[in-house]
Amino acid sequence: MSFTGKATYSAGVALPEIAEDVSDVVSIVSPFETPLLDALGDPQVEARSTHHEWLEDTLLPNTDVLQTTPTNPETDTELDVTNPDRFRVGDQIRDGDSEELMLVTAVGASTITVEREYGGTTAEPVAAGDTLIILGNASLEGQDADAARFTVRLRRSNWTQIFSKTVLVSGSELAVRHLGVADELDFQKTKALRELLRDLENTVVNGIAPESDQVGSGSVRRTINGLLPQLATNRFVPGVGGFPSGGDLDEEKLNTALRLIWERSSGQVDLIVVNGYQKRLISEFGAGARSYAADDPRYVSQVAIYESDFGVQRVVLSRWVPRDAVILLDSSRIQVLPLAGRSFQYRPLASTGDFEKGQVLGEYALELRNEAAHGVIRGLSTA
């Protein structure tokens, strides 16, 4: 039915026989949505301790750095390397993108000896700071097994944080009839839960653990170490460390960050989490190339999915991300999990007067596995 602008009765509410017209809905204008938590979904497990731990492992490294430039960069066969124990006799190696291949013939305490121009390749100069890439090892037929080499599994951890809100409703409030609210206590419970969910997402993004006494106590508060304080390996700032300069977010910066994360880890970034300002810049990436059908009345001016050379990323709009930041996440390696039996719940408290009192409470930890599989761009323009 179309809107006519007319009411059934137009006498107004001034007459005593006309009842008040108040909708049976209480509207809340304050932001309470949790888009990042919604995107991550429910955790697969619960935390079993206030100190939540998990294990991480890596493959044996297949790169190293040349320490010094040889006297004769195109012919010298002894190379100073940072970690000689990463090499084995029989390794084929390459200096960066060079076309020359070399074969490791001996491994010393701080150097490796190589055969230059291996396989008829052409010699190219090597220099300090170059990355030596190990292609693979060629074993001799019938040779004894090499000494086993291992990586050490690392124990990572985070602490749980208690989130709570107290609810109190007087006996009179419980007894009277309210406009838009069937049960005042239930309404206050729901409102407190929304506030706590909002605070949980904000803490997951921005929170930080204390420098000392992280275990917490009756006098020391235990807090979650959030995403931003933990993202260190892939922390990009425009114009720093070879990252593209310029304050505004653009495709060059975004794709450079995605490429570097891909090169440094097996992570598959599938979430780009941004605030409103950076979201508008992402939505403007392809503005000049958009076309619209003549019979389509819609004007679409937003990007919800960004498909790059390094995967497909969903763009998540979160109010709690700092304005100068773009967070790049592999959602398969992140969980926000409750302490066992401590997911958000309402607990009645003892009444000492004419009121009903209770507490909405939950205790949660952030599990961020393989920090190098994620990244963040900071220092972007915000105006």
Coordinates of C-alpha atoms in Angstrom, one line a residue:
M1 CA 0.0 0.0 0.0
S2 CA 1.4 3.4 -1.0
F3 CA 2.0 6.2 1.6
T4 CA -0.8 8.8 1.5
G5 CA 0.4 11.1 4.2
K6 CA -3.0 10.8 5.9
A7 CA -3.9 9.3 9.3
T8 CA -7.2 7.6 10.1
Y9 CA -8.1 10.4 12.4
S10 CA -6.7 13.8 12.1
A11 CA -7.9 15.3 15.3
G12 CA -4.5 15.0 16.9
V13 CA -3.6 13.9 20.4
A14 CA -4.8 16.9 22.3
L15 CA -8.3 15.4 22.9
P16 CA -8.5 13.4 26.1
E17 CA -10.3 10.4 24.4
I18 CA -7.4 9.9 21.9
A19 CA -4.7 7.6 23.3
E20 CA -1.0 8.3 23.0
D21 CA 0.5 7.0 19.8
V22 CA 3.8 5.4 20.9
S23 CA 5.4 2.6 18.9
D24 CA 6.1 -0.6 20.8
V25 CA 9.8 -0.5 19.8
V26 CA 12.6 1.3 21.6
S27 CA 15.1 2.5 19.0
I28 CA 18.8 2.6 19.9
V29 CA 20.9 5.0 17.9
S30 CA 24.4 4.2 19.4
P31 CA 26.6 1.9 17.3
F32 CA 26.6 -1.7 18.5
E33 CA 27.3 -3.8 15.5
T34 CA 30.3 -6.2 15.5
P35 CA 31.2 -6.8 11.8
L36 CA 34.7 -8.2 12.5
L37 CA 33.4 -10.8 15.0
D38 CA 30.6 -11.6 12.6
A39 CA 33.1 -12.2 9.8
L40 CA 35.3 -14.4 12.0
G41 CA 32.4 -16.5 13.2
D42 CA 32.1 -18.7 16.2
P43 CA 35.3 -20.3 17.5
Q44 CA 35.9 -24.0 17.1
V45 CA 37.1 -24.6 20.7
E46 CA 36.9 -22.9 24.1
A47 CA 39.8 -21.6 26.1
R48 CA 40.7 -23.9 29.0
S49 CA 42.8 -21.4 31.0
T50 CA 43.0 -17.7 31.6
H51 CA 46.4 -18.1 29.8
H52 CA 45.4 -19.5 26.4
E53 CA 48.3 -21.1 24.5
W54 CA 48.8 -22.6 21.1
L55 CA 51.7 -24.1 19.1
E56 CA 53.2 -22.7 15.9
D57 CA 55.7 -24.3 13.6
T58 CA 57.6 -23.3 10.4
L59 CA 59.4 -25.2 7.6
L60 CA 63.2 -25.1 7.4
P61 CA 64.2 -21.8 5.9
N62 CA 65.2 -21.9 2.2
T63 CA 66.8 -18.4 2.0
D64 CA 69.7 -16.7 3.6
V65 CA 71.6 -13.3 3.3
L66 CA 75.1 -12.7 1.9
Q67 CA 77.1 -11.0 4.6
T68 CA 80.0 -9.4 2.5
T69 CA 80.7 -8.7 -1.1
P70 CA 83.4 -11.0 -2.4
T71 CA 86.7 -9.6 -3.8
N72 CA 85.8 -10.9 -7.2
P73 CA 81.9 -10.8 -7.2
E74 CA 81.6 -12.9 -10.4
T75 CA 84.2 -15.6 -9.8
D76 CA 84.9 -16.1 -6.0
T77 CA 83.5 -19.4 -4.8
E78 CA 83.6 -18.7 -1.0
L79 CA 80.6 -16.8 0.2
D80 CA 80.1 -15.3 3.7
V81 CA 76.5 -16.0 4.8
T82 CA 74.4 -15.2 7.8
N83 CA 73.2 -18.7 8.6
P84 CA 75.5 -21.4 7.1
D85 CA 73.6 -24.2 8.9
R86 CA 70.8 -23.6 6.5
F87 CA 72.9 -25.0 3.7
R88 CA 73.9 -28.6 2.8
V89 CA 76.4 -29.9 0.3
G90 CA 74.5 -30.6 -2.9
D91 CA 72.1 -27.6 -2.6
Q92 CA 71.5 -25.7 -5.8
I93 CA 71.3 -21.9 -4.9
R94 CA 70.5 -18.7 -6.8
D95 CA 71.3 -15.1 -5.9
G96 CA 67.9 -13.3 -5.9
D97 CA 66.6 -13.2 -9.5
S98 CA 70.0 -13.9 -11.0
E99 CA 70.1 -16.4 -13.9
E100 CA 73.3 -18.0 -12.6
L101 CA 72.9 -21.1 -10.5
M102 CA 75.5 -22.3 -8.0
L103 CA 76.1 -25.7 -6.3
V104 CA 77.1 -25.9 -2.7
T105 CA 80.3 -28.1 -2.4
A106 CA 81.2 -27.4 1.3
V107 CA 79.7 -25.7 4.4
G108 CA 82.0 -24.0 6.9
A109 CA 81.5 -22.2 10.2
S110 CA 80.6 -18.9 8.6
T111 CA 81.0 -19.5 4.8
I112 CA 79.8 -21.8 2.1
T113 CA 81.9 -22.9 -0.9
V114 CA 80.1 -23.1 -4.2
E115 CA 80.6 -24.1 -7.8
R116 CA 80.0 -21.0 -9.9
E117 CA 78.2 -21.1 -13.3
Y118 CA 76.7 -24.5 -12.5
G119 CA 75.1 -26.3 -15.4
G120 CA 76.5 -23.9 -17.9
T121 CA 74.7 -20.8 -16.5
T122 CA 76.4 -17.4 -16.9
A123 CA 78.2 -15.8 -14.0
E124 CA 76.6 -12.7 -12.4
P125 CA 78.0 -10.5 -9.6
V126 CA 76.9 -11.1 -6.0
A127 CA 77.0 -8.5 -3.3
A128 CA 76.4 -8.0 0.5
G129 CA 72.7 -8.0 1.4
D130 CA 71.7 -10.2 -1.5
T131 CA 69.2 -13.0 -0.8
L132 CA 70.5 -16.5 -1.5
I133 CA 67.6 -18.8 -2.4
I134 CA 68.0 -22.6 -1.9
L135 CA 66.2 -24.4 -4.8
G136 CA 66.7 -27.9 -3.4
N137 CA 69.2 -30.5 -2.5
A138 CA 70.5 -33.2 -4.8
S139 CA 71.5 -36.4 -2.9
L140 CA 74.1 -38.8 -4.2
E141 CA 72.9 -42.2 -5.3
G142 CA 73.4 -44.7 -2.4
Q143 CA 74.7 -42.0 0.0
D144 CA 74.2 -42.2 3.8
A145 CA 71.4 -40.2 5.3
D146 CA 72.3 -36.6 6.3
A147 CA 72.0 -35.5 9.9
A148 CA 68.4 -34.7 10.7
R149 CA 67.5 -31.0 11.0
F150 CA 64.5 -29.6 12.9
T151 CA 62.6 -26.4 13.6
V152 CA 61.5 -25.7 17.1
R153 CA 57.8 -25.4 17.7
L154 CA 56.9 -22.2 19.5
R155 CA 54.3 -21.7 22.2
R156 CA 52.3 -18.6 21.6
S157 CA 49.7 -17.2 24.1
N158 CA 47.3 -14.6 25.0
W159 CA 45.4 -13.8 28.1
T160 CA 41.6 -13.8 28.7
Q161 CA 39.8 -10.6 29.6
I162 CA 36.7 -10.3 31.7
F163 CA 33.9 -8.2 30.3
S164 CA 31.0 -7.3 32.6
K165 CA 28.0 -5.0 33.0
T166 CA 25.8 -4.7 36.1
V167 CA 22.0 -4.5 35.6
L168 CA 19.7 -3.2 38.3
V169 CA 15.9 -2.6 38.0
S170 CA 13.7 -1.4 40.9
G171 CA 10.7 -3.3 42.1
S172 CA 8.5 -0.4 40.9
E173 CA 10.0 -0.5 37.4
L174 CA 9.4 -4.3 37.2
A175 CA 5.7 -3.8 38.2
V176 CA 4.7 -0.9 36.0
R177 CA 3.8 -1.2 32.3
H178 CA 6.4 0.4 30.0
L179 CA 5.9 1.8 26.5
G180 CA 7.9 -0.2 24.0
V181 CA 9.2 -2.7 26.6
A182 CA 7.5 -5.8 27.6
D183 CA 10.0 -6.7 30.4
E184 CA 12.4 -4.0 31.7
L185 CA 14.9 -6.5 33.1
D186 CA 15.1 -8.4 29.8
F187 CA 15.5 -5.1 28.0
Q188 CA 18.4 -4.0 30.2
K189 CA 20.1 -7.4 29.8
T190 CA 19.9 -7.2 26.0
K191 CA 21.2 -3.6 26.1
A192 CA 24.2 -4.6 28.3
L193 CA 25.0 -7.6 26.1
R194 CA 25.1 -5.3 23.0
E195 CA 27.5 -2.9 24.9
L196 CA 29.7 -5.8 25.8
L197 CA 29.8 -7.3 22.3
R198 CA 30.8 -3.8 21.0
D199 CA 33.5 -3.5 23.6
L200 CA 34.8 -7.0 22.8
E201 CA 35.3 -6.2 19.1
N202 CA 36.9 -2.9 20.0
T203 CA 39.3 -4.6 22.3
V204 CA 40.1 -7.4 19.8
V205 CA 41.2 -4.7 17.4
N206 CA 42.9 -2.2 19.7
G207 CA 43.5 -3.8 23.1
I208 CA 46.9 -4.5 24.6
A209 CA 48.2 -6.6 27.5
P210 CA 50.0 -4.9 30.4
E211 CA 53.8 -4.9 30.3
S212 CA 53.9 -6.8 33.6
D213 CA 51.7 -8.9 35.8
Q214 CA 49.8 -10.1 32.8
V215 CA 48.3 -13.0 34.8
G216 CA 46.0 -10.5 36.6
S217 CA 44.7 -10.6 40.2
G218 CA 42.2 -9.0 42.5
S219 CA 44.2 -5.8 42.1
V220 CA 45.6 -6.1 38.6
R221 CA 43.4 -6.2 35.6
R222 CA 44.0 -8.8 32.9
T223 CA 43.6 -7.6 29.4
I224 CA 43.7 -9.0 25.8
N225 CA 46.6 -8.4 23.5
G226 CA 44.7 -7.2 20.4
L227 CA 45.4 -7.4 16.7
L228 CA 47.2 -4.1 16.2
P229 CA 49.8 -4.5 18.9
Q230 CA 50.6 -8.0 17.7
L231 CA 51.0 -7.3 14.0
A232 CA 54.8 -6.6 13.7
T233 CA 56.3 -8.6 10.8
N234 CA 54.1 -7.1 8.1
R235 CA 53.7 -3.6 9.4
F236 CA 53.8 -1.2 6.5
V237 CA 54.1 2.6 6.6
P238 CA 54.0 4.7 3.4
G239 CA 57.5 5.7 2.3
V240 CA 59.3 3.5 4.8
G241 CA 61.3 0.4 4.0
G242 CA 60.6 0.6 0.2
F243 CA 56.8 0.7 0.8
P244 CA 55.1 3.0 -1.7
S245 CA 55.1 6.6 -0.6
G246 CA 52.1 9.0 -0.4
G247 CA 49.5 9.4 2.3
D248 CA 46.4 8.2 0.5
L249 CA 45.5 4.6 0.3
D250 CA 45.6 3.3 -3.3
E251 CA 45.8 0.0 -5.2
E252 CA 49.5 0.2 -5.3
K253 CA 49.9 0.2 -1.6
L254 CA 47.2 -2.4 -1.0
N255 CA 48.6 -4.8 -3.6
T256 CA 52.2 -4.3 -2.4
A257 CA 51.1 -5.2 1.2
L258 CA 49.2 -8.3 -0.1
R259 CA 52.2 -9.3 -2.2
L260 CA 54.7 -9.0 0.7
I261 CA 52.5 -11.0 3.0
W262 CA 52.2 -13.7 0.3
E263 CA 55.9 -13.8 -0.2
R264 CA 56.7 -14.0 3.5
S265 CA 54.2 -16.7 4.6
S266 CA 51.6 -19.2 3.4
G267 CA 48.9 -16.9 4.7
Q268 CA 45.8 -16.3 2.5
V269 CA 44.5 -12.8 3.4
D270 CA 40.7 -12.9 3.0
L271 CA 39.6 -9.9 5.1
I272 CA 40.4 -6.2 4.7
V273 CA 39.2 -4.5 7.8
V274 CA 38.9 -0.7 7.6
N275 CA 37.1 2.3 9.0
G276 CA 34.7 4.5 7.0
Y277 CA 37.3 6.8 5.5
Q278 CA 39.6 4.1 4.1
K279 CA 36.5 2.2 2.9
R280 CA 35.5 5.1 0.7
L281 CA 39.0 5.1 -0.8
I282 CA 38.8 1.4 -1.6
S283 CA 35.3 1.9 -3.2
E284 CA 36.8 4.6 -5.4
F285 CA 39.6 2.3 -6.9
G286 CA 37.6 1.5 -10.0
A287 CA 35.3 4.5 -10.1
G288 CA 36.5 5.7 -13.5
A289 CA 35.9 2.3 -15.1
R290 CA 32.3 1.6 -13.9
S291 CA 29.5 1.4 -16.4
Y292 CA 25.8 1.3 -15.9
A293 CA 23.0 -0.1 -18.0
A294 CA 20.5 2.4 -19.3
D295 CA 17.6 0.5 -17.7
D296 CA 19.2 0.0 -14.3
P297 CA 18.1 2.7 -11.8
R298 CA 20.7 1.8 -9.2
Y299 CA 23.9 3.7 -8.7
V300 CA 26.5 1.4 -7.0
S301 CA 29.4 3.1 -5.4
Q302 CA 31.0 0.6 -3.1
V303 CA 33.4 -2.3 -3.1
A304 CA 32.5 -5.2 -0.9
I305 CA 34.8 -7.8 -2.4
Y306 CA 38.3 -7.1 -3.7
E307 CA 39.7 -9.7 -6.0
S308 CA 43.5 -9.4 -6.2
D309 CA 46.3 -11.4 -7.6
F310 CA 46.8 -12.8 -4.1
G311 CA 43.3 -14.0 -3.4
V312 CA 39.8 -12.7 -2.8
Q313 CA 39.4 -10.4 0.1
R314 CA 36.1 -9.3 1.7
V315 CA 36.1 -5.7 2.7
V316 CA 34.8 -5.4 6.3
L317 CA 33.7 -1.9 7.6
S318 CA 34.4 -1.6 11.3
R319 CA 34.0 1.6 13.3
W320 CA 36.7 0.5 15.8
V321 CA 39.7 0.4 13.3
P322 CA 41.8 3.6 13.6
R323 CA 41.3 6.0 10.7
D324 CA 44.9 5.7 9.5
A325 CA 44.9 1.9 9.4
V326 CA 44.1 -1.0 7.0
I327 CA 44.2 -4.4 8.7
L328 CA 44.8 -7.5 6.4
L329 CA 43.8 -10.8 8.0
D330 CA 43.7 -14.5 7.2
S331 CA 40.5 -15.4 9.0
S332 CA 41.4 -19.1 9.1
R333 CA 44.1 -18.3 11.6
I334 CA 42.1 -16.1 14.1
Q335 CA 39.6 -17.1 16.8
V336 CA 37.9 -15.1 19.5
L337 CA 37.1 -17.7 22.0
P338 CA 35.4 -17.8 25.4
L339 CA 36.9 -19.3 28.5
A340 CA 35.1 -22.6 29.1
G341 CA 31.7 -21.9 30.5
R342 CA 32.3 -18.2 30.5
S343 CA 30.6 -17.0 27.2
F344 CA 28.4 -14.0 27.7
Q345 CA 25.6 -14.9 30.2
Y346 CA 23.4 -13.3 32.8
R347 CA 23.9 -14.1 36.4
P348 CA 21.4 -12.9 39.1
L349 CA 23.0 -11.3 42.1
A350 CA 21.7 -11.4 45.7
S351 CA 19.0 -8.7 46.3
T352 CA 19.5 -6.6 49.4
G353 CA 16.5 -4.3 48.8
D354 CA 13.5 -3.5 46.5
F355 CA 15.2 -4.3 43.2
E356 CA 16.4 -7.0 40.9
K357 CA 20.2 -7.0 40.3
G358 CA 22.4 -9.1 38.0
Q359 CA 25.5 -9.1 36.0
V360 CA 26.0 -9.8 32.3
L361 CA 29.5 -11.3 32.1
G362 CA 31.9 -13.0 29.7
E363 CA 35.6 -13.9 29.5
Y364 CA 37.3 -14.1 26.1
A365 CA 40.8 -14.5 24.6
L366 CA 42.1 -13.7 21.1
E367 CA 44.0 -16.5 19.3
L368 CA 46.1 -14.9 16.5
R369 CA 48.1 -17.8 14.9
N370 CA 51.1 -17.2 12.7
E371 CA 51.4 -13.4 13.1
A372 CA 53.4 -13.2 9.9
A373 CA 50.4 -14.4 7.9
H374 CA 48.6 -11.1 8.6
G375 CA 49.5 -7.4 8.1
V376 CA 48.6 -3.8 8.7
I377 CA 49.2 -0.5 6.9
R378 CA 49.5 2.4 9.2
G379 CA 50.1 6.1 8.8
L380 CA 47.6 6.7 6.0
S381 CA 46.0 10.0 5.3
T382 CA 42.7 10.6 7.2
A383 CA 41.5 13.7 5.4

